[in-house]
Coordinates of C-alpha atoms in Angstrom, one line a residue:
X1 CA -36.4 -38.8 -6.7
X2 CA -34.4 -42.0 -7.6
X3 CA -33.8 -43.7 -3.8
X4 CA -31.1 -46.2 -4.5
X5 CA -29.6 -46.9 -7.9
X6 CA -30.3 -49.5 -10.4
X7 CA -27.4 -50.8 -10.3
X8 CA -26.6 -52.1 -13.8
X9 CA -29.8 -52.5 -14.8
X10 CA -29.5 -50.2 -17.9
X11 CA -32.8 -50.6 -19.3
X12 CA -34.1 -48.9 -15.8
X13 CA -31.5 -45.9 -15.9
X14 CA -32.7 -42.5 -17.3
X15 CA -30.1 -40.2 -18.4
X16 CA -30.1 -36.9 -16.0
X17 CA -28.5 -34.7 -19.4
X18 CA -31.3 -36.1 -21.8
X19 CA -34.2 -35.9 -19.7
X20 CA -33.4 -32.3 -18.6
X21 CA -32.8 -31.1 -22.3
X22 CA -36.2 -32.7 -23.3
X23 CA -38.6 -31.4 -21.3
X24 CA -36.9 -29.9 -17.5
X25 CA -37.2 -32.6 -15.2
X26 CA -34.4 -33.2 -12.9
X27 CA -33.1 -36.2 -11.5
X28 CA -32.1 -36.2 -7.8
X29 CA -30.5 -39.2 -6.8
X30 CA -31.1 -40.0 -2.8
X31 CA -29.3 -43.1 -1.0
X32 CA -31.1 -46.0 -0.2
X33 CA -30.1 -45.6 3.8
X34 CA -31.7 -42.4 3.7
X35 CA -35.0 -44.1 3.4
X36 CA -34.2 -47.3 5.7
X37 CA -33.8 -44.2 8.6
X38 CA -37.1 -42.9 7.7
X39 CA -38.3 -46.3 8.3
X40 CA -36.7 -46.9 11.3
X41 CA -37.9 -43.2 12.9
X42 CA -41.5 -44.7 12.0
X43 CA -44.5 -42.5 11.5
X44 CA -46.6 -41.8 8.4
X45 CA -49.7 -39.2 7.7
X46 CA -53.2 -40.6 8.5
X47 CA -55.6 -40.3 5.4
X48 CA -58.9 -41.9 4.0
X49 CA -56.1 -44.4 2.1
X50 CA -53.8 -45.7 5.5
X51 CA -57.7 -46.0 7.1
X52 CA -59.0 -48.2 4.2
X53 CA -55.9 -50.2 4.4
X54 CA -56.3 -50.8 8.0
X55 CA -59.9 -51.7 7.7
X56 CA -58.8 -54.8 5.1
X57 CA -58.5 -58.5 6.7
X58 CA -54.3 -58.4 6.9
X59 CA -52.2 -58.8 9.3
X60 CA -51.9 -55.4 11.2
X61 CA -48.5 -55.6 12.0
X62 CA -47.5 -56.1 8.3
X63 CA -49.4 -52.9 7.5
X64 CA -48.1 -51.1 10.0
X65 CA -44.3 -51.5 8.6
X66 CA -45.5 -51.3 5.0
X67 CA -46.8 -48.0 6.2
X68 CA -44.0 -47.0 7.7
X69 CA -42.1 -47.3 4.7
X70 CA -45.0 -44.8 2.6
X71 CA -44.4 -42.5 5.6
X72 CA -40.3 -42.4 5.1
X73 CA -41.3 -41.8 1.3
X74 CA -43.7 -38.9 2.3
X75 CA -40.6 -37.0 4.2
X76 CA -38.1 -38.0 1.4
X77 CA -40.6 -36.0 -1.3
X78 CA -40.9 -32.9 1.5
X79 CA -37.4 -33.0 2.3
X80 CA -36.2 -32.6 -1.6
X81 CA -39.5 -31.3 -2.8
X82 CA -39.9 -34.2 -5.4
X83 CA -42.9 -34.6 -7.8
X84 CA -42.4 -38.3 -8.3
X85 CA -40.1 -41.0 -7.1
X86 CA -38.5 -44.6 -7.5
X87 CA -37.0 -46.8 -4.9
X88 CA -35.1 -49.5 -5.4
X89 CA -37.4 -51.7 -3.6
X90 CA -35.6 -55.4 -4.0
X91 CA -32.4 -53.8 -2.3
X92 CA -34.8 -52.0 0.4
X93 CA -35.7 -55.6 1.5
X94 CA -31.9 -56.4 2.7
X95 CA -32.3 -53.5 5.5
X96 CA -36.0 -53.6 6.7
X97 CA -38.6 -56.5 7.2
X98 CA -41.2 -55.0 4.5
X99 CA -41.4 -54.5 0.6
X100 CA -42.3 -51.0 -0.8
X101 CA -45.5 -52.3 -2.9
X102 CA -47.7 -50.5 -0.4
X103 CA -46.0 -47.3 0.0
X104 CA -45.8 -46.7 -4.1
X105 CA -49.3 -48.0 -4.4
X106 CA -50.7 -45.4 -1.9
X107 CA -48.6 -42.8 -3.5
X108 CA -49.7 -43.5 -7.0
X109 CA -53.3 -43.1 -5.5
X110 CA -52.3 -39.9 -4.3
X111 CA -51.2 -38.5 -7.5
X112 CA -47.5 -38.7 -7.0
X113 CA -46.1 -40.9 -9.6
X114 CA -44.4 -43.9 -8.0
X115 CA -42.0 -46.4 -9.5
X116 CA -40.3 -49.8 -8.3
X117 CA -37.4 -51.1 -9.0
X118 CA -35.4 -47.8 -9.1
X119 CA -37.0 -47.6 -12.8
X120 CA -36.4 -43.8 -13.6
X121 CA -37.0 -44.8 -17.0
X122 CA -40.8 -45.8 -16.0
X123 CA -41.3 -43.1 -13.7
X124 CA -40.3 -40.6 -16.7
X125 CA -43.2 -42.3 -18.3
X126 CA -45.6 -42.5 -15.2
X127 CA -45.0 -38.5 -14.7
X128 CA -46.1 -38.0 -18.9
X129 CA -49.1 -40.1 -18.4
X130 CA -50.2 -38.5 -15.1
X131 CA -50.0 -35.2 -17.1
X132 CA -52.1 -36.5 -19.6
X133 CA -54.5 -38.0 -18.1
X134 CA -54.5 -36.6 -14.3
X135 CA -55.0 -39.9 -13.1
X136 CA -52.9 -43.1 -11.6
X137 CA -51.6 -45.6 -13.6
X138 CA -50.2 -49.5 -13.2
X139 CA -46.5 -50.4 -13.8
X140 CA -46.6 -53.7 -15.1
X141 CA -44.5 -56.3 -16.5
X142 CA -45.8 -58.5 -19.6
X143 CA -45.8 -62.0 -18.5
X144 CA -47.4 -63.9 -21.0
X145 CA -48.3 -63.1 -24.9
X146 CA -50.3 -64.9 -27.5
X147 CA -49.6 -63.2 -30.7
X148 CA -52.9 -65.1 -32.2
X149 CA -55.3 -63.4 -29.9
X150 CA -53.8 -60.2 -29.8
X151 CA -53.6 -60.7 -25.9
X152 CA -51.0 -60.0 -23.2
X153 CA -51.4 -60.7 -19.5
X154 CA -49.8 -58.0 -17.1
X155 CA -48.7 -58.3 -13.6
X156 CA -47.0 -56.4 -11.0
X157 CA -47.6 -55.9 -7.2
X158 CA -48.1 -52.2 -6.7
X159 CA -51.4 -51.3 -8.3
X160 CA -52.5 -48.1 -7.5
X161 CA -56.0 -48.8 -5.0
X162 CA -57.9 -46.1 -6.2
X163 CA -58.0 -48.5 -9.7
X164 CA -60.0 -51.6 -8.7
X165 CA -63.3 -52.1 -8.2
X166 CA -62.3 -54.2 -5.5
X167 CA -58.9 -55.1 -3.9
X168 CA -57.5 -57.3 -0.9
X169 CA -54.2 -57.5 0.5
X170 CA -51.1 -60.6 0.1
X171 CA -47.6 -60.6 -0.1
X172 CA -44.9 -59.5 -2.4
X173 CA -44.5 -62.2 -5.0
X174 CA -40.9 -62.7 -5.0
X175 CA -40.2 -62.6 -1.6
X176 CA -43.7 -63.4 -0.1
X177 CA -43.4 -61.2 2.9
X178 CA -44.3 -57.5 3.0
X179 CA -47.9 -56.3 1.8
X180 CA -48.8 -56.2 -2.1
X181 CA -52.0 -55.5 -3.7
X182 CA -54.3 -58.0 -5.5
X183 CA -57.0 -56.8 -7.9
X184 CA -60.4 -57.4 -9.5
X185 CA -61.6 -54.9 -12.0
X186 CA -64.6 -55.0 -14.4
X187 CA -63.9 -55.5 -18.1
X188 CA -63.3 -51.8 -19.7
X189 CA -61.2 -49.9 -22.1
X190 CA -57.7 -49.0 -20.9
X191 CA -54.3 -47.5 -22.4
X192 CA -50.9 -48.9 -22.5
X193 CA -47.7 -46.5 -22.6
X194 CA -44.0 -46.4 -22.5
X195 CA -42.0 -43.8 -23.5
X196 CA -37.8 -43.7 -23.3
X197 CA -35.9 -40.9 -21.2
X198 CA -35.6 -38.0 -24.0
X199 CA -39.1 -38.7 -25.3
X200 CA -37.8 -39.3 -28.9
X201 CA -39.7 -42.8 -28.5
X202 CA -42.8 -43.8 -27.4
X203 CA -45.5 -46.4 -27.6
X204 CA -49.3 -46.1 -26.8
X205 CA -51.8 -48.2 -27.2
X206 CA -55.7 -48.7 -26.9
X207 CA -56.5 -51.7 -25.1
X208 CA -59.8 -53.9 -23.4
X209 CA -59.4 -55.1 -20.1
X210 CA -60.9 -58.5 -20.6
X211 CA -60.0 -59.8 -17.0
X212 CA -58.7 -59.7 -13.9
X213 CA -56.5 -62.6 -12.8
X214 CA -55.5 -64.5 -9.6
X215 CA -52.7 -66.8 -10.6
X216 CA -50.5 -68.4 -8.1
X217 CA -47.4 -68.0 -10.6
X218 CA -47.7 -64.4 -11.2
X219 CA -47.3 -61.1 -9.5
X220 CA -50.4 -60.2 -7.4
X221 CA -52.5 -57.8 -9.6
X222 CA -52.7 -59.2 -13.2
X223 CA -54.7 -57.9 -16.1
X224 CA -55.3 -60.2 -19.3
X225 CA -55.5 -57.2 -22.4
X226 CA -56.3 -57.6 -25.9
X227 CA -54.3 -54.9 -27.5
X228 CA -55.6 -53.0 -30.4
X229 CA -52.7 -53.0 -32.5
X230 CA -52.0 -56.4 -31.7
X231 CA -48.4 -57.6 -30.1
X232 CA -46.0 -56.8 -32.6
X233 CA -44.5 -54.3 -30.8
X234 CA -43.8 -56.3 -27.7
X235 CA -42.4 -58.8 -30.0
X236 CA -39.7 -57.0 -31.9
X237 CA -38.2 -54.4 -29.3
X238 CA -40.1 -52.7 -26.7
X239 CA -38.9 -49.7 -24.6
X240 CA -37.3 -52.1 -21.9
X241 CA -39.5 -54.1 -19.8
X242 CA -42.0 -52.3 -17.6
X243 CA -44.9 -50.7 -19.0
X244 CA -48.0 -48.3 -18.0
X245 CA -51.5 -49.2 -18.1
X246 CA -54.5 -47.1 -16.9
X247 CA -58.2 -46.8 -17.1
X248 CA -59.7 -45.6 -20.4
X249 CA -58.1 -45.0 -24.1
X250 CA -55.9 -41.9 -24.0
X251 CA -54.0 -43.1 -27.1
X252 CA -55.1 -39.9 -29.0
X253 CA -54.1 -37.3 -26.2
X254 CA -50.7 -38.9 -25.9
X255 CA -50.2 -38.8 -29.9
X256 CA -50.8 -35.0 -29.3
X257 CA -48.6 -35.0 -26.5
X258 CA -45.6 -36.0 -28.5
X259 CA -46.6 -34.1 -31.5
X260 CA -46.2 -31.1 -29.2
X261 CA -43.0 -32.1 -27.8
X262 CA -41.8 -32.7 -31.3
X263 CA -43.0 -29.0 -32.3
X264 CA -40.9 -27.6 -29.4
X265 CA -37.9 -29.6 -30.1

């Protein structure tokens, strides 16, 4: 489900015909005002994640607003029988007094791939990675790169809350409003992944998480990764901006998945 159009962000659009032909996924376009209406209805399904978030040291009023976006997404997922969802969240803040960060973080934790910024291409990648790993993934931007050390800092505000060892709540970076997740994760093996919308091009690489950071000039969850294959892919034409990070090294399994896709097609 695509809630709101990307609005000219070509790197975020997925071609529905190519996508369906490639793997059977269907895109359902949903007007953003449907989510706005659901937000104003209020309410959400209480669960251990909502309770965990309410126990964090942060404004109860702001958490409640963010959880009402989560509830609105829940009802749209049920109404349209969606397996995954992306929300044009920067437009959403023009109509409601919060951001979509926390809603998407919870949905990803629950096993429902959920992308921000109306990014349907990244949502396709999230669905593929979820199918391969059975787990959640972090949609993030490459923010700082050092080719000499093969390191990149990735950052975003929608980390699934089952990924970190510990986390705290803060505001969304660009707007300083709403509720976002800032994380601490111990060094370990990770995977970087992205594919295009017809599954004809893909990138996967194992990486070592060197540290998580809390820089004030980047989105709230930040990871410094050392990439096994170096940074050349990001220097020479990556598959748009957003990429996915998940725990563990799944690069061989991802390669096998795309080998099977090529055989099928």
